[in-house]
Coordinates of C-alpha atoms and ligand atoms in Angstrom, one line a residue:
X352 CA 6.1 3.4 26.5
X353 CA 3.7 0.8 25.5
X354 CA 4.2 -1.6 23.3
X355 CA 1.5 -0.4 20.7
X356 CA 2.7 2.7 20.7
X357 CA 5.9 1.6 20.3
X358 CA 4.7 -0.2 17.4
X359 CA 2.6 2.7 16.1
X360 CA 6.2 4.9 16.5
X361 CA 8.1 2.5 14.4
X362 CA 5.4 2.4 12.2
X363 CA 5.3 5.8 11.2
X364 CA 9.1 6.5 11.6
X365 CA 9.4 3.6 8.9
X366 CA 7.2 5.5 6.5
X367 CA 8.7 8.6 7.1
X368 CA 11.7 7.1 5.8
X369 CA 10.1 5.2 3.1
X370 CA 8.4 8.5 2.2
X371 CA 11.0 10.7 3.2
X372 CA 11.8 12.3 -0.4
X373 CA 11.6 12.1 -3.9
X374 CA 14.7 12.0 -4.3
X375 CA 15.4 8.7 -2.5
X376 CA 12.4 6.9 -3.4
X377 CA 12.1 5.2 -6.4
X378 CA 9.4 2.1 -7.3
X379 CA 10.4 -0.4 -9.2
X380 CA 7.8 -2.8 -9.7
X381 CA 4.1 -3.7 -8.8
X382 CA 2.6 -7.4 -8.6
X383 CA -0.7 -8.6 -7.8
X384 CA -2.1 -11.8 -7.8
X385 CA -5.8 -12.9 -6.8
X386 CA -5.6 -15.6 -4.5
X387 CA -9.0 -16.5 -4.9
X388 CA -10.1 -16.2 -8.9
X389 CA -13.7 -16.6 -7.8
X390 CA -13.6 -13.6 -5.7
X391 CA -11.4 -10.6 -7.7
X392 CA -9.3 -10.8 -11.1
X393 CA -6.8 -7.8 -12.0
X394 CA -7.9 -6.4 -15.0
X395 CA -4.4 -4.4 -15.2
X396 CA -1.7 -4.0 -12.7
X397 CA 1.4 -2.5 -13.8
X398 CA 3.7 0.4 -13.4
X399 CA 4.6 2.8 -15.9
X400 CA 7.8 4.5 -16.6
X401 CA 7.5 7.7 -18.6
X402 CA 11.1 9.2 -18.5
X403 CA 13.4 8.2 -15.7
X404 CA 11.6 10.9 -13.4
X405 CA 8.0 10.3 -13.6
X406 CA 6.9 6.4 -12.9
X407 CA 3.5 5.9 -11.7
X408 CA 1.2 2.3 -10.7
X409 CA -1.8 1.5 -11.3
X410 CA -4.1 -1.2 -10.9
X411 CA -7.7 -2.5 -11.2
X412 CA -9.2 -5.3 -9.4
X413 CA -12.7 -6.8 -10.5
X414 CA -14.7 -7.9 -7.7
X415 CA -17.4 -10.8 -8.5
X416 CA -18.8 -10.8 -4.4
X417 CA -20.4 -7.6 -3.8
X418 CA -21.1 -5.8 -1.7
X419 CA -18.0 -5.9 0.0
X420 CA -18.8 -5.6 4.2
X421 CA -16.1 -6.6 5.8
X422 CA -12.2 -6.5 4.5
X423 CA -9.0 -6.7 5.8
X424 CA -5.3 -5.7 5.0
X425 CA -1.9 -7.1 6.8
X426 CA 0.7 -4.4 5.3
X427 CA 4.1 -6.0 6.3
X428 CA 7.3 -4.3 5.2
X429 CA 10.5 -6.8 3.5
X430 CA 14.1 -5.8 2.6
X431 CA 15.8 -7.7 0.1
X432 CA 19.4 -9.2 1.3
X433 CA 19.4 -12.3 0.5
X434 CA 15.8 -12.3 -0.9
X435 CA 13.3 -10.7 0.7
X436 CA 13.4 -10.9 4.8
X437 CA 10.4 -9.5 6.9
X438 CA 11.7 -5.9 7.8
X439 CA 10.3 -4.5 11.3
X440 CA 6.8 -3.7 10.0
X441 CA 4.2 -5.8 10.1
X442 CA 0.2 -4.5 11.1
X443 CA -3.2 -6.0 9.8
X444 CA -6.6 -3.4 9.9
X445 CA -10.0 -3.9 9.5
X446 CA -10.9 -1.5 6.3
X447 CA -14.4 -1.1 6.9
X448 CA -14.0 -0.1 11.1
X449 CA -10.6 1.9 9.9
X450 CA -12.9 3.8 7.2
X451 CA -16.1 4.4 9.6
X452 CA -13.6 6.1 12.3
X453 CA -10.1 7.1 10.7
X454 CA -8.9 8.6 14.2
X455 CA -9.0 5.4 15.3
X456 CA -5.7 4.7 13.7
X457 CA -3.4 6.5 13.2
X458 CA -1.0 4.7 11.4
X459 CA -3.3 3.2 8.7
X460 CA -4.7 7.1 8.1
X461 CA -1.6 8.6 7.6
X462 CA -1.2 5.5 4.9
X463 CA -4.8 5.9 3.4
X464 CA -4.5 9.5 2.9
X465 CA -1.1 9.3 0.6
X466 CA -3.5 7.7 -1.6
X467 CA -7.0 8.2 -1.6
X468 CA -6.6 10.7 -3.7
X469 CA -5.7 7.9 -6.3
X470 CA -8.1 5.7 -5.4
X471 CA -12.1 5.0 -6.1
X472 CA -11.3 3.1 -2.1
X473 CA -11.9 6.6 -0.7
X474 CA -15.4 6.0 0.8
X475 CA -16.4 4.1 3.8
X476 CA -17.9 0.6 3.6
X477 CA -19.6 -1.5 1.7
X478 CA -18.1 -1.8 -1.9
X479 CA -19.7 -2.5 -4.9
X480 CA -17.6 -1.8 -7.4
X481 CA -14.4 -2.5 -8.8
X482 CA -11.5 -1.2 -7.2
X483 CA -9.2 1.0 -9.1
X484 CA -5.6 2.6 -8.3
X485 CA -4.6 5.3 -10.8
X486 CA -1.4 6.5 -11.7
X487 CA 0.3 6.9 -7.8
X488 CA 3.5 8.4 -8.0
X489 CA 6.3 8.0 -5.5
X490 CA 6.1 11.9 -5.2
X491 CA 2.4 11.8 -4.4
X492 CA 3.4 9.3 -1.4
X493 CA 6.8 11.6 -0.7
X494 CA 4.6 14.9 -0.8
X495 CA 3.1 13.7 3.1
X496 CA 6.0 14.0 4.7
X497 CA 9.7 15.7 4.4
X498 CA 11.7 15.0 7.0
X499 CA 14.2 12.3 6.1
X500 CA 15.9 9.9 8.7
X501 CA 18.2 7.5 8.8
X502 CA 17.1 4.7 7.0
X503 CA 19.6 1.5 5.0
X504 CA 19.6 2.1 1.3
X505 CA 18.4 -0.6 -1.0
X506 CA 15.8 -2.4 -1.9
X507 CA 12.6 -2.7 -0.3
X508 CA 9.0 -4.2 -1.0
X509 CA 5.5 -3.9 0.7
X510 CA 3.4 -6.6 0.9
X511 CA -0.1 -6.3 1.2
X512 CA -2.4 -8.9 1.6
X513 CA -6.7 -8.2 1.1
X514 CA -8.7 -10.8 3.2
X515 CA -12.4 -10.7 2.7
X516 CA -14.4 -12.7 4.9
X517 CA -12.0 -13.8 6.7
X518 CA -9.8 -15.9 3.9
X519 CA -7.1 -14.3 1.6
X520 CA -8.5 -12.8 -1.8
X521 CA -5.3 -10.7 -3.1
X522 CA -2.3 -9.8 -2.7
X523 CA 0.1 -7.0 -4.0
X524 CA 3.7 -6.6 -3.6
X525 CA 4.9 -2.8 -4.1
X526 CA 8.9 -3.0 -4.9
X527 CA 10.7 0.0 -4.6
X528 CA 14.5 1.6 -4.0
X529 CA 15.7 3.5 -1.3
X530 CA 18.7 5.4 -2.9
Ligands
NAG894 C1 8.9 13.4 -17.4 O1 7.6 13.3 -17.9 C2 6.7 14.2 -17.2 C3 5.3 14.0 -17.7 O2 5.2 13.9 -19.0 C4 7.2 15.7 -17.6 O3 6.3 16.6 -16.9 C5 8.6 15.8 -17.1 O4 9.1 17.1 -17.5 C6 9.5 14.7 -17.7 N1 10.8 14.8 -17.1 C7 11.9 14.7 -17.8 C8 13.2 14.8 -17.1 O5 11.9 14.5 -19.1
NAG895 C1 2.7 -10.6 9.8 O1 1.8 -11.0 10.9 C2 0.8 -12.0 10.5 C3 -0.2 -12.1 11.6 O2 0.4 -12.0 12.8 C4 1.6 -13.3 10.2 O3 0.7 -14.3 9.8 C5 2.6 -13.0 9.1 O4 3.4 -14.2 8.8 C6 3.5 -11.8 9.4 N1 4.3 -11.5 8.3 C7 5.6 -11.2 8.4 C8 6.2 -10.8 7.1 O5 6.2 -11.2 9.4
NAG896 C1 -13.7 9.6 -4.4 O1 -13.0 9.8 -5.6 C2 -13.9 10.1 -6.7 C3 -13.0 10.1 -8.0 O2 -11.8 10.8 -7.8 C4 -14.6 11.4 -6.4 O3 -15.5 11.7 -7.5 C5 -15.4 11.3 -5.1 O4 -16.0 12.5 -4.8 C6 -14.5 10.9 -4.0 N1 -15.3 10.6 -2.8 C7 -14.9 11.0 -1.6 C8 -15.8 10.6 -0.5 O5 -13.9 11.7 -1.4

């Protein structure tokens, strides 16, 4: 097998078991920060816990650069032991190419369509507007997929860093419970 593959295998295997069921998954907490204060602020980034059941995120980030042409994301996937460590997952895509051909990868699709439903990101490039998550549940993420694996329980956080241009703009750190 080769080793993107591989990759692309572990990939998905890790969000089928991040994803795996409602049950299991639970998020804890959302942070953003804007690297770059000139480039994007958050206007609100939180996540909301109605009754124990239904918890949701949210987020808006106001871009002062637009259009946006060309953006990147590096997902990379920690689990907290000692603090955080890198866990297994680490993979960077180019938005706009990713959104202009979404066959292309696979990996990043199956991601992108657990929540473009929530998102005003749900068109191809360029931007030119704010960009707004609302209300994502960990049962609108768990609803993609059902088949649970193996997986360590505990705690776990996705990392995802926006670079526009080519330097770092954003970041956001989704923490979340494997139980
Ligand atoms: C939690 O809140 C949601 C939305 O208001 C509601 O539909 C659901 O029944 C509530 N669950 C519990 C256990 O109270
Ligand atoms: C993920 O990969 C990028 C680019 O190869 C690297 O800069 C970064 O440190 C890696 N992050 C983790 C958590 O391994
Ligand atoms: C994107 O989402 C908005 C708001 O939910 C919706 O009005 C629009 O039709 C969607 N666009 C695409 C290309 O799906």
């Amino acid at each position: 097998m080769g080793p993107k593959l591989k990759l692309l295998l572990h990939f998905l295997l890790a969000l089928q078991l991040v994803s795996g069921a409602s049950s299991l998954v639970e998020f804890k907490n959302i942070k953003c920060e804007a690297v770059d204060k000139e480039f994007c602020t958050f206007e609100y980034c939180h996540m909301k816990s109605v009754n124990r059941t239904y918890k949701y995120i949210s987020l808006r980030a106001k871009l002062f650069k637009l259009p946006v042409t060309n953006a990147k994301v590096n997902g990379a996937l920690y689990q907290r032991l000692n603090g955080y460590k890198p866990f297994l997952y680490n993979i960077t895509v180019d938005c706009c190419l990713f959104l202009k051909n979404q066959k292309s990868n696979p990996v990043a699709s199956f991601f992108y369509d657990s929540f473009k439903g929530f998102s005003n990101l749900n068109h191809s490039c360029p931007y030119n507007h704010d960009i707004v998550l609302d209300k994502l549940t960990a049962e609108s993420v768990n609803h993609r997929v059902t088949n649970i694996l193996p997986f360590p329980e505990g705690e776990y956080m996705l990392n995802f860093n926006w670079m526009v241009y080519g330097s770092s703009r954003a970041v956001f750190k989704i923490y979340f419970a494997l139980t």
